Every structure is written in C-alpha cells, then in structure tokens.
Coordinates of C-alpha atoms in Angstrom, one line a residue:
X31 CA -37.6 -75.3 -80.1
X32 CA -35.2 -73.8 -78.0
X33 CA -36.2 -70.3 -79.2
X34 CA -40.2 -71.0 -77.6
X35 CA -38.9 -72.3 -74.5
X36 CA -36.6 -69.3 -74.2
X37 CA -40.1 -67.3 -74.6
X38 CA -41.5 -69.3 -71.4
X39 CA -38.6 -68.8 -69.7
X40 CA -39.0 -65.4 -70.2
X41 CA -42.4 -65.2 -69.4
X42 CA -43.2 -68.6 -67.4
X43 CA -44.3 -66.7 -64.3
X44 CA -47.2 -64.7 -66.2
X45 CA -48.3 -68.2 -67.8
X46 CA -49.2 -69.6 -64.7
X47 CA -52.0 -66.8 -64.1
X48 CA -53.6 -66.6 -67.7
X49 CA -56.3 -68.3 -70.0
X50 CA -55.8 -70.0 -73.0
X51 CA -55.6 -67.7 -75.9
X52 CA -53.1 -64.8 -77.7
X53 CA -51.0 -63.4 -74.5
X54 CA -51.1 -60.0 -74.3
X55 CA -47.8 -58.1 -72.6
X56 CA -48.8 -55.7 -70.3
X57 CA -47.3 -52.3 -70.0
X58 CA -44.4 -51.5 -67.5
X59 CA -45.3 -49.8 -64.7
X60 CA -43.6 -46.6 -64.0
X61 CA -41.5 -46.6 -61.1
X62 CA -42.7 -44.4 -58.2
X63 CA -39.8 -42.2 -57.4
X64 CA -39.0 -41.8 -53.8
X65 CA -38.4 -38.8 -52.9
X66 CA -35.0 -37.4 -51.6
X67 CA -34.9 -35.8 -48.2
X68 CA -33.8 -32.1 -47.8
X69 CA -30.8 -31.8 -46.3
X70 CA -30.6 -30.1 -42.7
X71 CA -27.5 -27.8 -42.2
X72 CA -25.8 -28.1 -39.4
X73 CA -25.6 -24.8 -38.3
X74 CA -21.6 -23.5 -37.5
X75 CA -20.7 -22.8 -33.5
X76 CA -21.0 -19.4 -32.4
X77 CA -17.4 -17.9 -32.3
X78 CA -15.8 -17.1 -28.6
X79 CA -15.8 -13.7 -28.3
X80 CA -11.8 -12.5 -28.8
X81 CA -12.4 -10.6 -26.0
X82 CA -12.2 -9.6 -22.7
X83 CA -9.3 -12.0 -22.0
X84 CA -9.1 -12.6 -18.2
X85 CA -6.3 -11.7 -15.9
X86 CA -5.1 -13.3 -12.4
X87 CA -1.5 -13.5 -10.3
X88 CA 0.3 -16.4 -9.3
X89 CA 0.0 -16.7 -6.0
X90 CA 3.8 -15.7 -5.3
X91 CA 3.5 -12.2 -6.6
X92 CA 3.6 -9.6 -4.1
X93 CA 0.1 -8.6 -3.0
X94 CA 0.9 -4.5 -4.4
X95 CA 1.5 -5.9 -7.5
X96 CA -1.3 -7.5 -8.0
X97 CA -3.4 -4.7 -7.2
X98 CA -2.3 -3.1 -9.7
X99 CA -2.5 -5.6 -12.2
X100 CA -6.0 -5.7 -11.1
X101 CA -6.3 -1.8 -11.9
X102 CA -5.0 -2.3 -15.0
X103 CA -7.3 -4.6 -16.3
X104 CA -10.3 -3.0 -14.4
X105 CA -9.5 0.2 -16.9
X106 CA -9.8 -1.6 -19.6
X107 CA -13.0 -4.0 -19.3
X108 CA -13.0 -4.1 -23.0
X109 CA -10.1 -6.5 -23.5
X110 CA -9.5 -7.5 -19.8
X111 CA -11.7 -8.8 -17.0
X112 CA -10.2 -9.8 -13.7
X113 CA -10.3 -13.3 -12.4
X114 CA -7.8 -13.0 -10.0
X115 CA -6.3 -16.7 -11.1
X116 CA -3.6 -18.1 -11.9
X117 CA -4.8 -20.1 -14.5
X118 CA -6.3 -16.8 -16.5
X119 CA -5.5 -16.1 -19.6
X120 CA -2.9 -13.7 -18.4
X121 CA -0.8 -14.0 -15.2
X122 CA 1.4 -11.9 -13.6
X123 CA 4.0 -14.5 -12.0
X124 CA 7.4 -14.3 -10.2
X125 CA 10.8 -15.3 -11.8
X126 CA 12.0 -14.4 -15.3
X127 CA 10.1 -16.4 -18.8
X128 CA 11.6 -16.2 -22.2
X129 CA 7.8 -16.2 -23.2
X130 CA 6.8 -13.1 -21.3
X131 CA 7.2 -9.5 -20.9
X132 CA 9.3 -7.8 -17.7
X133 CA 7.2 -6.8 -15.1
X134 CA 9.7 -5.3 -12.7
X135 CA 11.2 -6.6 -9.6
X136 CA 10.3 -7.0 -5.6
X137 CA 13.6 -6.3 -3.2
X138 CA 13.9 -7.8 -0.1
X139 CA 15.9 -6.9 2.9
X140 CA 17.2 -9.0 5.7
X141 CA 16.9 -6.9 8.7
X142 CA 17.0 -6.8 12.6
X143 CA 15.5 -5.5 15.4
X144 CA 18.1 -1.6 15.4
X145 CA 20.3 -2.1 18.2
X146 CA 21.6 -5.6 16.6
X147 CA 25.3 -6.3 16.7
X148 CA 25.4 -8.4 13.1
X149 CA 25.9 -6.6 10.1
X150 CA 25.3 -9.1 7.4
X151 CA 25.4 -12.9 6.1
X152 CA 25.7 -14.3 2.9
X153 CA 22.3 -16.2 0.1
X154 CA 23.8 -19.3 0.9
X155 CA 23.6 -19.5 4.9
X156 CA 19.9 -17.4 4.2
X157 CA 18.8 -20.3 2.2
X158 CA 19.4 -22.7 4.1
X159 CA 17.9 -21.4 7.0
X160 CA 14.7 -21.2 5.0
X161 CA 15.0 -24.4 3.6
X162 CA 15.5 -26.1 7.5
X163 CA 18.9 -26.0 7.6
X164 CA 20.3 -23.1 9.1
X165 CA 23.8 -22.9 9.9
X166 CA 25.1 -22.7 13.7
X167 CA 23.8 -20.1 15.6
X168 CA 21.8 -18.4 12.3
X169 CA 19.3 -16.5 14.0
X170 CA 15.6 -17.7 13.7
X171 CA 13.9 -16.1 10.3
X172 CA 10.2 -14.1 10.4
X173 CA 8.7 -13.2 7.6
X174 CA 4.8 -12.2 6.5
X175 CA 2.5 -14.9 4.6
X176 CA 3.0 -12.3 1.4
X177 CA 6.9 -12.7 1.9
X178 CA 6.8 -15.9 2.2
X179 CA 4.8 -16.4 -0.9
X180 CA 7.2 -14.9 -2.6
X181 CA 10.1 -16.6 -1.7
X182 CA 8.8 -20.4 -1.5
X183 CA 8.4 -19.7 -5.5
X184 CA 12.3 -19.4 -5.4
X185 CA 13.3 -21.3 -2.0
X186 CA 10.6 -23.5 -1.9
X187 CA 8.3 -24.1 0.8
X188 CA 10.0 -23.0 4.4
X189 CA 10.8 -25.3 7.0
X190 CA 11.0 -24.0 10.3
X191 CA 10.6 -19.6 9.5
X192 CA 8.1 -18.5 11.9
X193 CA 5.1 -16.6 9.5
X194 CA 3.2 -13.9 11.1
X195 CA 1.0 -10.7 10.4
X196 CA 2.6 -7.7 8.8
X197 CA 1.8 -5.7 12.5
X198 CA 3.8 -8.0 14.6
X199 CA 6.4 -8.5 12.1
X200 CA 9.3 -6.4 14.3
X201 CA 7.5 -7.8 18.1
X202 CA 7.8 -11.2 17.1
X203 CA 11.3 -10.5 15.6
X204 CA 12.9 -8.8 19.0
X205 CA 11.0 -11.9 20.9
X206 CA 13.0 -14.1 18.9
X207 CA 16.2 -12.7 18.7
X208 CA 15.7 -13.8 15.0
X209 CA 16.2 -11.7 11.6
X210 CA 13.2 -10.9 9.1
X211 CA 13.4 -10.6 5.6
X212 CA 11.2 -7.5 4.5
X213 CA 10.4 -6.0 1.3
X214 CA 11.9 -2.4 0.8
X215 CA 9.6 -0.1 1.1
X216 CA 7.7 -1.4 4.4
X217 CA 11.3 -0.9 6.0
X218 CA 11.6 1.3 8.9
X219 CA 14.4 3.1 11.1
X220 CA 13.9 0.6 13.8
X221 CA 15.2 -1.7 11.8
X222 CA 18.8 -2.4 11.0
X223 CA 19.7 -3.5 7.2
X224 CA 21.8 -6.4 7.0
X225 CA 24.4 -6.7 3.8
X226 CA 23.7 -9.9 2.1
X227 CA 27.0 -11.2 0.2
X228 CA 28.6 -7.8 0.9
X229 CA 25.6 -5.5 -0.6
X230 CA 23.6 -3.3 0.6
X231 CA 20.0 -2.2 -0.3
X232 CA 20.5 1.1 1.7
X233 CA 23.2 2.1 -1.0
X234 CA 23.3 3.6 -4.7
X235 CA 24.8 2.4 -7.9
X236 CA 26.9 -0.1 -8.4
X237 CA 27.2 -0.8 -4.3
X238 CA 23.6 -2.4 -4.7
X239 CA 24.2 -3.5 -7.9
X240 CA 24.5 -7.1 -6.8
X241 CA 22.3 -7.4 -3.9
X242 CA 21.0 -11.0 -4.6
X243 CA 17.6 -10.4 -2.7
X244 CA 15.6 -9.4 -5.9
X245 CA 13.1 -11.2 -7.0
X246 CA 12.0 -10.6 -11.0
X247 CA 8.0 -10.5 -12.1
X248 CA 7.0 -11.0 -15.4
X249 CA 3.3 -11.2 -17.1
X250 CA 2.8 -13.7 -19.6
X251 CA -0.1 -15.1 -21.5
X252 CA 0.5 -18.5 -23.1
X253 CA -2.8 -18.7 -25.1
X254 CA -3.1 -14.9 -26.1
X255 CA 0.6 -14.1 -26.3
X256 CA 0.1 -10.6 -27.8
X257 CA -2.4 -9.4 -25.0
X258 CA 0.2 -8.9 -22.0
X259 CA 1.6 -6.2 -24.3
X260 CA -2.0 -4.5 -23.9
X261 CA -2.5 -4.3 -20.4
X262 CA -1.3 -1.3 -19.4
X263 CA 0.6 -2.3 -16.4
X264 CA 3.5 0.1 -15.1
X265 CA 6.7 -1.0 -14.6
X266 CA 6.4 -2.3 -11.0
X267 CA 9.8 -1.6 -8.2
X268 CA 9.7 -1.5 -4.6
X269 CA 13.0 -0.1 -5.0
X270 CA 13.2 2.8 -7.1
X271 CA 17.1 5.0 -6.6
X272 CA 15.2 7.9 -8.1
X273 CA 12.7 8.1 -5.3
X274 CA 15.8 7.8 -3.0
X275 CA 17.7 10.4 -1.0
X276 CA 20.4 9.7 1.2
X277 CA 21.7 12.3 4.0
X278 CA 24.9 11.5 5.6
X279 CA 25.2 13.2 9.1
X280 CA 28.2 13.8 10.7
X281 CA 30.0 15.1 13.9
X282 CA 32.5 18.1 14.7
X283 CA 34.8 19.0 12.3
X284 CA 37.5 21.4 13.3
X285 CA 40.3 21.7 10.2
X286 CA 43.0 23.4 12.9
X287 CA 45.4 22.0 15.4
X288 CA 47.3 18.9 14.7
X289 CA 44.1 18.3 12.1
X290 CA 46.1 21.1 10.2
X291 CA 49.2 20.2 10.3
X292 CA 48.2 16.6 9.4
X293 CA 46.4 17.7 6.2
X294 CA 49.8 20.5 5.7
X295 CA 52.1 17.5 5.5
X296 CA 50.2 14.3 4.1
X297 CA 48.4 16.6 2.0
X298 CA 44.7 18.4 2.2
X299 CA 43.0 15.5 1.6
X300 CA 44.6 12.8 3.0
X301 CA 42.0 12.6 6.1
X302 CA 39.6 11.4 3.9
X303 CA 41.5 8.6 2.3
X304 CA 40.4 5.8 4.6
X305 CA 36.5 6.7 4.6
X306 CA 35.7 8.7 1.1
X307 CA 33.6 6.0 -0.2
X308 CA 31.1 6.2 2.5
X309 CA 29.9 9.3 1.2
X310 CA 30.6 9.1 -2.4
X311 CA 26.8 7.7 -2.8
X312 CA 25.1 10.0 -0.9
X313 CA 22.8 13.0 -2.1
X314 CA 23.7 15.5 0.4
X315 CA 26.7 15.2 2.8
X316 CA 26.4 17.6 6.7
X317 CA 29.3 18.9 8.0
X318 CA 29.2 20.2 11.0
X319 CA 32.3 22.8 10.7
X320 CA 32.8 24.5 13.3
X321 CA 35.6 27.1 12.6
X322 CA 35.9 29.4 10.0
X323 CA 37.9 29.9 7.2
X324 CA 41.0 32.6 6.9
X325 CA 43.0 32.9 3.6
X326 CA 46.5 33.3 5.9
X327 CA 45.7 30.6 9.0
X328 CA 48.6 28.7 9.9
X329 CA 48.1 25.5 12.0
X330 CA 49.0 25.9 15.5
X331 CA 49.6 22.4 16.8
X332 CA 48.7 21.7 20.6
X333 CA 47.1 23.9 23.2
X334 CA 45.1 26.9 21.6
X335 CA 41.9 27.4 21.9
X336 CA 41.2 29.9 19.5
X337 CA 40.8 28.8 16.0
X338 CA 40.5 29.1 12.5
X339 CA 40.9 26.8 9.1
X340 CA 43.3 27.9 6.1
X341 CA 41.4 29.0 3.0
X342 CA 43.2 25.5 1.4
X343 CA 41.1 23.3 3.7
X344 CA 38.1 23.3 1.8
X345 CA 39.1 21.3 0.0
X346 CA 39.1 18.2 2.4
X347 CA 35.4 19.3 2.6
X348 CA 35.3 18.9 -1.0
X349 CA 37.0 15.2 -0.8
X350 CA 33.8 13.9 1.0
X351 CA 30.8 15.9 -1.5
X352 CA 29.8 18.2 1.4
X353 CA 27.1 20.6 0.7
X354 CA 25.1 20.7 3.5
X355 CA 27.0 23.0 6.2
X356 CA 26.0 23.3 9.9
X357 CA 26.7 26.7 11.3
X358 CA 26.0 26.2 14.5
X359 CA 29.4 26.0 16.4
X360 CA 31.2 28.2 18.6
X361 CA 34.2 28.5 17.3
X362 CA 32.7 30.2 14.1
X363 CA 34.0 34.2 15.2
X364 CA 37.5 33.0 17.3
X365 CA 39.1 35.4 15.1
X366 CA 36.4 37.6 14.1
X367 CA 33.2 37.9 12.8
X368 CA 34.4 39.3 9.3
X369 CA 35.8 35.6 8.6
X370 CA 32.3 34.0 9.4
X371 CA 31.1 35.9 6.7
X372 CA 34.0 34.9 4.4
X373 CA 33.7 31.3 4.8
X374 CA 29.5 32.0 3.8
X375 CA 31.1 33.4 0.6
X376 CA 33.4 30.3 0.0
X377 CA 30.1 28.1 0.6
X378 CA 27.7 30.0 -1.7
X379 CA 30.6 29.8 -4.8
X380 CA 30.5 26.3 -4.2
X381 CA 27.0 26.0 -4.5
X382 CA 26.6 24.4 -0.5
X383 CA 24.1 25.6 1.7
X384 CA 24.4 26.5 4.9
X385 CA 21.5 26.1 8.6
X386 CA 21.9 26.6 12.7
X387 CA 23.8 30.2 11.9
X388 CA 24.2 32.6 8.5
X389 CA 25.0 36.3 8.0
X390 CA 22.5 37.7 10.5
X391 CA 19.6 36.5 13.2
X392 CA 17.0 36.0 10.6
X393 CA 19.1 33.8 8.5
X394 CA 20.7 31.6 11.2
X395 CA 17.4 30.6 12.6
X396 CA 15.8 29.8 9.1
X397 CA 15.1 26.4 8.3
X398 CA 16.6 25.1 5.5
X399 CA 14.6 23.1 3.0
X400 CA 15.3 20.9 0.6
X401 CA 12.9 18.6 -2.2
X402 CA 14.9 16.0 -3.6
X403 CA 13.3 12.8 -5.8
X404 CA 10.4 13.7 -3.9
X405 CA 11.1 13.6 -0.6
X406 CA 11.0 16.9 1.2
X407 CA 13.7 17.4 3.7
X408 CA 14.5 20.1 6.1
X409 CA 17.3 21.0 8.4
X410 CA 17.5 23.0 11.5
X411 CA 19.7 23.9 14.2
X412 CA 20.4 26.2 17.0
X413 CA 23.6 26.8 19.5
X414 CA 22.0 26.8 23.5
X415 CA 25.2 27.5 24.9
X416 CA 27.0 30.6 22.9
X417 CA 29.6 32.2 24.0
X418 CA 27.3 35.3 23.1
X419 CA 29.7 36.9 20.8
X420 CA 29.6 33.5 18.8
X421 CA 25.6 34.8 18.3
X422 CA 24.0 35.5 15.3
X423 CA 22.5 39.3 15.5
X424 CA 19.9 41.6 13.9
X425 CA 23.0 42.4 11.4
X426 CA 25.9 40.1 12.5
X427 CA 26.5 36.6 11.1
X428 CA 27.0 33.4 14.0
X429 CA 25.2 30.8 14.9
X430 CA 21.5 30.8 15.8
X431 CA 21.0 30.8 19.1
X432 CA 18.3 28.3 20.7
X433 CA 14.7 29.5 21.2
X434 CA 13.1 26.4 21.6
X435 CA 9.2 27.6 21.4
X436 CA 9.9 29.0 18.0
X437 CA 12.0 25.8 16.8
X438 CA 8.8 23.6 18.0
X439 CA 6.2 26.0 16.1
X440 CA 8.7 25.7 12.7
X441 CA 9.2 22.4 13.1
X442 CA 5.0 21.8 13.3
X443 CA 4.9 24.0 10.4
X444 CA 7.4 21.8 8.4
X445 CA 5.7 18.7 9.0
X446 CA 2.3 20.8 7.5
X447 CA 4.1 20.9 4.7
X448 CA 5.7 17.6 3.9
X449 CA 8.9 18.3 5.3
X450 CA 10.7 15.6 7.0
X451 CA 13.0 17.8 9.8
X452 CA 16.3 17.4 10.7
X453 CA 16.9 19.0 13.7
X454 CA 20.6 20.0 15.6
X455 CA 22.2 21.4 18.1
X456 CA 25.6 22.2 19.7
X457 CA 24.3 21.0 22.8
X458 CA 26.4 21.5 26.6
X459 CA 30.0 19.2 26.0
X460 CA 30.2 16.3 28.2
X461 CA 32.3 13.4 28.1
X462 CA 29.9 10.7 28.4
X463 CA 28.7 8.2 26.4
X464 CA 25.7 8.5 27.7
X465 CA 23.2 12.0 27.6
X466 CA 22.5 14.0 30.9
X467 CA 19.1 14.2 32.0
X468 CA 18.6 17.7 31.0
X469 CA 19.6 16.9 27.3
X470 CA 17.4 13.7 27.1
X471 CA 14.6 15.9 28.3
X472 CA 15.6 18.8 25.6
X473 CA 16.1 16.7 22.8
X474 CA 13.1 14.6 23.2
X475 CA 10.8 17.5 23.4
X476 CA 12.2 18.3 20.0
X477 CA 11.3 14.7 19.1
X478 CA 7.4 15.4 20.1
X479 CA 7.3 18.4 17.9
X480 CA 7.6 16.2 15.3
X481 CA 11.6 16.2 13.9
X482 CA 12.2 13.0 12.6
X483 CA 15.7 13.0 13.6
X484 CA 17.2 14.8 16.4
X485 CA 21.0 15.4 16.5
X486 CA 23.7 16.2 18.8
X487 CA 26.6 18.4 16.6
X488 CA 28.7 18.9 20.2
X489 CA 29.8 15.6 21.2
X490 CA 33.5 15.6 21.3
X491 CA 33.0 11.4 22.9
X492 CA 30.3 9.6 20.9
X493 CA 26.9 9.3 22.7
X494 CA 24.1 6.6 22.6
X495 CA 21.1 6.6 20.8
X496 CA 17.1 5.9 20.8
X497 CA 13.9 5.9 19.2
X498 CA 11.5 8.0 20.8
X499 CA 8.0 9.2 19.7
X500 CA 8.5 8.1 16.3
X501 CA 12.2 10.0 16.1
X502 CA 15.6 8.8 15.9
X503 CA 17.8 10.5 18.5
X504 CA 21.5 10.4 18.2
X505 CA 22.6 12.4 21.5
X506 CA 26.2 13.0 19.8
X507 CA 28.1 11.6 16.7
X508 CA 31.7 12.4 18.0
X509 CA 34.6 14.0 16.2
X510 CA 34.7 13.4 12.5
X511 CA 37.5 15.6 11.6
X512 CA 39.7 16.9 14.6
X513 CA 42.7 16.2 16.8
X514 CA 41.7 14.7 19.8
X515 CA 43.5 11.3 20.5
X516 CA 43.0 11.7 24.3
X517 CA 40.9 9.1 24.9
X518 CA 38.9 5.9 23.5
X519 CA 36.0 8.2 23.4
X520 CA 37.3 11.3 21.6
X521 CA 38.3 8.7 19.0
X522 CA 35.4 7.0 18.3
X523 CA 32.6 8.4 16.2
X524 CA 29.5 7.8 13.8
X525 CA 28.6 9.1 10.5
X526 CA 24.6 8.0 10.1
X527 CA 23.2 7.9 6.6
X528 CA 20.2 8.9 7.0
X529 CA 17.8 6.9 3.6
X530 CA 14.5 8.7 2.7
X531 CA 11.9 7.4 0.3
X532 CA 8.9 7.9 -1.2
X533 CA 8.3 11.2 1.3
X534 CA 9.7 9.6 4.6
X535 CA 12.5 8.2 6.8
X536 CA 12.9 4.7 6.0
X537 CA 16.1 3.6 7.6
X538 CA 19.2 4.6 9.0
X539 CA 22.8 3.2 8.3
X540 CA 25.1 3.7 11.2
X541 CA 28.9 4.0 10.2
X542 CA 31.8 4.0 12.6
X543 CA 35.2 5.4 12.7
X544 CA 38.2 5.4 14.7
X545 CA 40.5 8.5 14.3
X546 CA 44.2 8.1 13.4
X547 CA 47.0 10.6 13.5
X548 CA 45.2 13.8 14.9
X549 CA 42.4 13.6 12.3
X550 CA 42.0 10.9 9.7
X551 CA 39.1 8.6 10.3
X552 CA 39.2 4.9 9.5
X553 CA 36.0 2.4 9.8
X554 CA 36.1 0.1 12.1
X555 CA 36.0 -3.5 11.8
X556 CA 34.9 -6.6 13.8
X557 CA 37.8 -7.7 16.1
X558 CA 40.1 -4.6 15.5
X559 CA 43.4 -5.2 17.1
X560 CA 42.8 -1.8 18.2
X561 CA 40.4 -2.3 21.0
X562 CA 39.1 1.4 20.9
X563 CA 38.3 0.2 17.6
X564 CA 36.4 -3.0 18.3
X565 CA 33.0 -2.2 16.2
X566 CA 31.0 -5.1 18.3
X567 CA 32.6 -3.5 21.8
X568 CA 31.8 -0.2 20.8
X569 CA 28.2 -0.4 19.9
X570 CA 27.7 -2.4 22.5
X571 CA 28.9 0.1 25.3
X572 CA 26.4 2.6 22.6
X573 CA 23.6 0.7 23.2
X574 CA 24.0 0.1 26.9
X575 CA 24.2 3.7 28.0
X576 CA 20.6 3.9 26.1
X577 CA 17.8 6.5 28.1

C-alpha cells in the first residue's frame, strides 16, 4: 500500500488529465539549450604617445632664458613641443631643486645713476626695502617687470619698488634719486655699480666670489624626469669672466724726484703697497710713464726738471701687472733720445706693449689693438703740445704728435672693425679741476668720432668727468706715481677700471687715491681724517666742475 500511493505521488499530477486504462509514461523532453552569448572584447586604450613632451618657464625666469629654452625645444620637435607653461611637462624655474638639473645663474647688480656718491649696502637692508621696509634714508628701488619677476620668487612680492619699462629704467632712476637693481649684461657706463656685502660684480675671482645677487635656474621635469637631460639647453650666465676684460687706466707716472728716492729707501716697490690689489684682477693695466729709463739714473730730489727713471724702477711697474704703456709724455727724451729707445727694449722683453709714441713717426701714431675674450679693444694717443724734440720722427722714437684729422679717420676705421677705442692725450697742464673750453671742445670731437673713452694722461690735479655722445670723458686722472704734495689737487687722483663684455663698454669703476710720502698712493675712504682725502668731498667737488 504505501508502495502504490508512492506511485501517485509520483505521478498524481499526470492522473488528473488521463482515461481509465494502462498509463503510459511519456518520454522526456529534451531541454532546449540556450545559447551562450559571444563575448565582446573590450578593446585596450590607445597608448599616449611618449613623445613630444611639452616645455614652458616659470614665470620668474629671466625672459633670455626662456627664449632659449624655447629654441631648444623648437629644434627638437620630435621630443619637445613648446607650451610656454609652467605646468609643462618640463620647466625651466628659478632657485636650486634636488630633483632637477643646473641651468645656470642670472646676476643682478644694484646700481645708480654715475655721478652717485654711495658705494654699496648690504642683502639685508636690500631686502627689506623690497619687502616694504627699507631702512632710513635707503634710497627708493626701480626695477623692470622681468626683474622683478625674478626676484619676488626669492623676496616675494615687492611692496613699495617702483616697476617700469626696460627704456626708462635709468630716467625714472635719476627722477627718484633711487637705486635699480639690473641684471649684468643690460649694465651701462652711466651707471655706477654698487658693492653689495663688500662684493663687487665688476671684479674677477674670488673678489666676486660672494656677491649674494645671483639667482640659480634649474630645469626639471617631475613626470618625465629623464627628459630635461635631453633638451639641449646651454648652460645659461649673464655673467660669464671669460667674456670679460678689464682695463685699468691710470694717470702720470714719473719714477724720479722724491718718487725715486722714496722707492731707493723703502724699497722699489713699496709705492704700490697700499693700492696693489686694485689692479691684481685686471687684464691689462696703462701706465702712462712718462720718463724714460737709464741703467745709471740717480734720483735727484727737489727742483730738476729734467728727468729720467733708474733701470731698477721697472720693477714698481711690475708690482701693479702693467703692460699696456702710454708713450706719449714729454719727458720721454730729457736725456736723450737713445734712452727712449732703451726703455722700448725693456718693454718688448717684458712682453708689454707700448701706444701715443714708439721708435719712429709711423709707430707712435699706430693704434694699438688688442682682442681679448672677445672684446676688441684699441688704444690711441697723441702729445698736442711737444716740446718738438720730445717728437716722434720719420726715424727717431717720441711721442706721437697730434693730427687730429688722421686720429678721427682711425678711430672711424676702428669702430668698422669692432674695435672699442681708447683714446689719450697729454693734453695743455692746467691746475683745475675743471677742463678749459678749448679741451672740452678737443676732447669731445674725439668723442663724436666714435672713441668710447677719451682720456686726459696730463693732469697733474685730477679733473672732472662726463658722458657725452655715447663716450666716457675723464678730462685728467692726476698723478698716480709722482712727487707732488703741493697741493690737495696734485694729491688726489683716479685709476678707472674700465669693464668690457661681450664686444662693448659696459661700466666703469672709478678708484681714488691720495698720495703719501712723494709717491705712494693710498685709496681713500669715506670720512678720512685727511680732508684732501675725503672720498665723498672729493667726488663731489669732481662732479660739480662737470662741462
């Protein structure tokens, strides 16, 4: 019983639809299979291209520099393509990163209008000024909007620096009274460099080793780090002391008198104890020596007239790196013309070279030229005044006398050619610190000709100064080595180091001296108990007497 009613469980469903009789099971239906559906790949993204990277500057980075960076990349448009941005793939940014590659570095100069009394100031008191809170009496600041890009990245933004175009950069200065801060190479001569904490950017070596105005660049890429490597960008300096060449100038020097017997007592030398280091930097150091040498000269002390140096003396020219020697004074044949021609010997074993006189006419009135780290630099000079036997001739040495249409023709030649003139002459003596009319007229016309600078070797008494048609005129530098102690004036003197860079005058660095003991210069300093010796009282009576 239980087994049949198991059956109708089974089948109890299929009982309800049939007749009476035998069941019959029907067969089980075969399952229709659905089918499966086919798969649809999702295809794999298209790979970014590895390449070009783009390239941009941070907005501080000096507007040269990013041009080339922009050149770089352009000659490469495989790898690189210019954005100009700084969120590219690489940047060229201001400051140093751990992360990134060198780039060079951007030097800035404080600097005021030329015929400025201040010499320098220190980061700090800069710093502040920019930052709005300048010390007392810190001149107002003027910079360009590229400058000041620059420097907000280290500084932060500027409070109170008056921001103008790179054209009216020096107006708006000399309107304010104010300093600017400059890079390098758009310096000028009518600007004058300030130190900043003691250093100067017009010097070589170690003396600008420390100059804190320099800002670092670097290029970096933070999500291609191995592509800054691959742009070919060049090492990138505004301030480059192989493209440099620095000409110190100086006035008379006459080794005789008390000057000899100075140097015979303290030692040859010992003149150029106090002021040796300002020439120990420079590339080529003028003297302007105006008496010859003689192998059995004995100083005379006091009162002659006539002169000549001992053979030994050379050696004080040594001291100071001269090789540049002006021949155009007139003392040169006192004792005879034979000795002019022995002190050219002395030169030419030394290796120095010698303008403004030489062992005959054609010589004395050839300019001398000179291509150093590029810059092309020539030097000429001429004696207006004699006395005639003092002369160069057809076969005599001297000096070159003056023949002022030839020296305008050579010195429009020189500039044809790239050369930056230096022209000099042992003009009439006065006592003056300021330049009689006839010399301002002669000495200017030299300026229009085109010399760059235009120097008086006579001046016994220091003279003023100027800029005029694009030429720095120094009307007389003083003594540098000789005896006179006669007055405030015949003790006083300059040496200007003339800087030239990349093909041109870019500044000049006025020194000055008081002499001591019949012959030894000393620099002067700010508040000098000496009041001939005043630096601040003496350049202002300089600048006063100004054309």
């Amino acid at each position: 019983m239980k087994r049949v009613w198991s059956g109708i469980l089974v089948v109890g469903g299929w009982l309800l639809f049939s007749a009476c009789g035998t069941p019959t099971i029907a067969p089980t239906p075969t399952p229709t299979r659905t089918p499966r559906p086919t798969p649809t790949l999702t295809p794999s993204p298209t790979p970014t291209p590895a390449y070009p990277v783009t390239v941009g500057c941070e907005s501080g980075v000096p507007a040269a520099v990013c041009q080339v960076v922009e050149e770089a990349a352009a000659a490469d448009p495989t790898h690189f393509a210019w954005s100009g941005e700084a969120t590219a793939d690489v940047v060229a940014g201001v400051g140093t990163r751990s992360e990134g590659q060198d780039l060079g570095a951007w030097a800035y100069a404080v600097a005021a209008p030329f015929f400025t009394l201040d010499d320098g100031t220190d980061s700090a008191s800069l710093a502040a000024a920019w930052q709005g809170s300048p010390p007392e009496g810190f001149p107002p600041l003027v910079v360009t909007t590229d400058t000041m890009r620059t420097l907000s990245v280290l500084w932060g933004a500027p409070q109170g620096v008056t921001v103008v175009a790179a054209g009216e950069l020096l107006t708006k200065t000399e309107q304010l009274q104010g300093w600017a801060i400059v890079p390098f190479e758009q310096l000028n001569p009518q600007w004058k460099v300030l130190r900043v904490d003691g250093a100067s950017l017009l010097e070589k070596g170690a003396a600008a080793g420390n100059y804190p105005l320099v800002v670092p660049l670097h290029l970096r890429s933070e999500s291609r780090p191995e592509t800054p490597a691959m742009l070919n960008v060049p090492p990138q300096f505004n301030r480059d002391e192989s493209q440099m060449t620095i000409v110190a100038m100086t006035g008379v020097t006459a080794m005789t008198r008390l000057t000899g017997v100075l140097m015979d007592t303290k030692g040859i030398t010992y003149p150029a104890k106090d002021i040796a280091p300002w020439f120990s930097d420079a590339d080529f150091v003028h003297i302007s020596n105006e008496v010859s040498f003689r192998p059995d000269c004995v100083a005379q002390g006091h009162g002659t007239m006539s002169f000549c140096s001992n053979d030994r003396y050379i050696a004080l020219l040594e001291a100071v790196h001269a090789n540049i020697i002006e021949l155009t004074g007139n003392h040169l044949a006192d004792k005879g013309r034979e000795w002019i021609t022995h002190s050219l010997e002395m030169y030419a074993a030394r290796g120095w070279r010698w303008f403004g006189g030489g062992a005959d006419l054609a010589e004395a009135t050839r300019p001398l030229t000179i291509t150093h780290n590029g810059n092309k630099i020539a030097f000429l000079g001429c004696n207006p005044i004699g006395p005639t036997y003092d002369w160069a001739t057809e076969d005599g040495p001297g000096s070159a006398p003056c023949d002022y249409e030839r020296m305008y023709a050579q010195i429009k030649a020189l500039r044809a050619q790239g050369y930056q003139p230096i022209v000099t002459q042992q003009y009439l003596e006065t006592y003056e610190y300021f330049p009689t009319p006839q010399q301002v007229r002669d000495f200017r016309r030299l300026a229009q000709a085109g010399a760059v600078v235009v120097q008086g070797s006579q001046a016994h008494q220091a003279q003023t100064m100027e800029f005029y048609d694009g030429a720095f005129i120094h009307y007389g530098l003083g003594n540098f080595f000789f005896d006179q102690m006669w007055s405030d004036g015949t003790r006083q003197e300059f040496v200007d180091r003339l800087v030239f860079y990349r093909g041109h005058l870019l500044s000049v660095d006025l020194r000055t001296a008081i002499l001591e003991e019949g012959g030894r210069p000393r620099p002067m300093t700010v508040g000098d108990a000496d009041p001939a010796a005043d630096k601040r009282t003496f350049l202002e009576t300089i600048f006063a007497a100004r054309p």
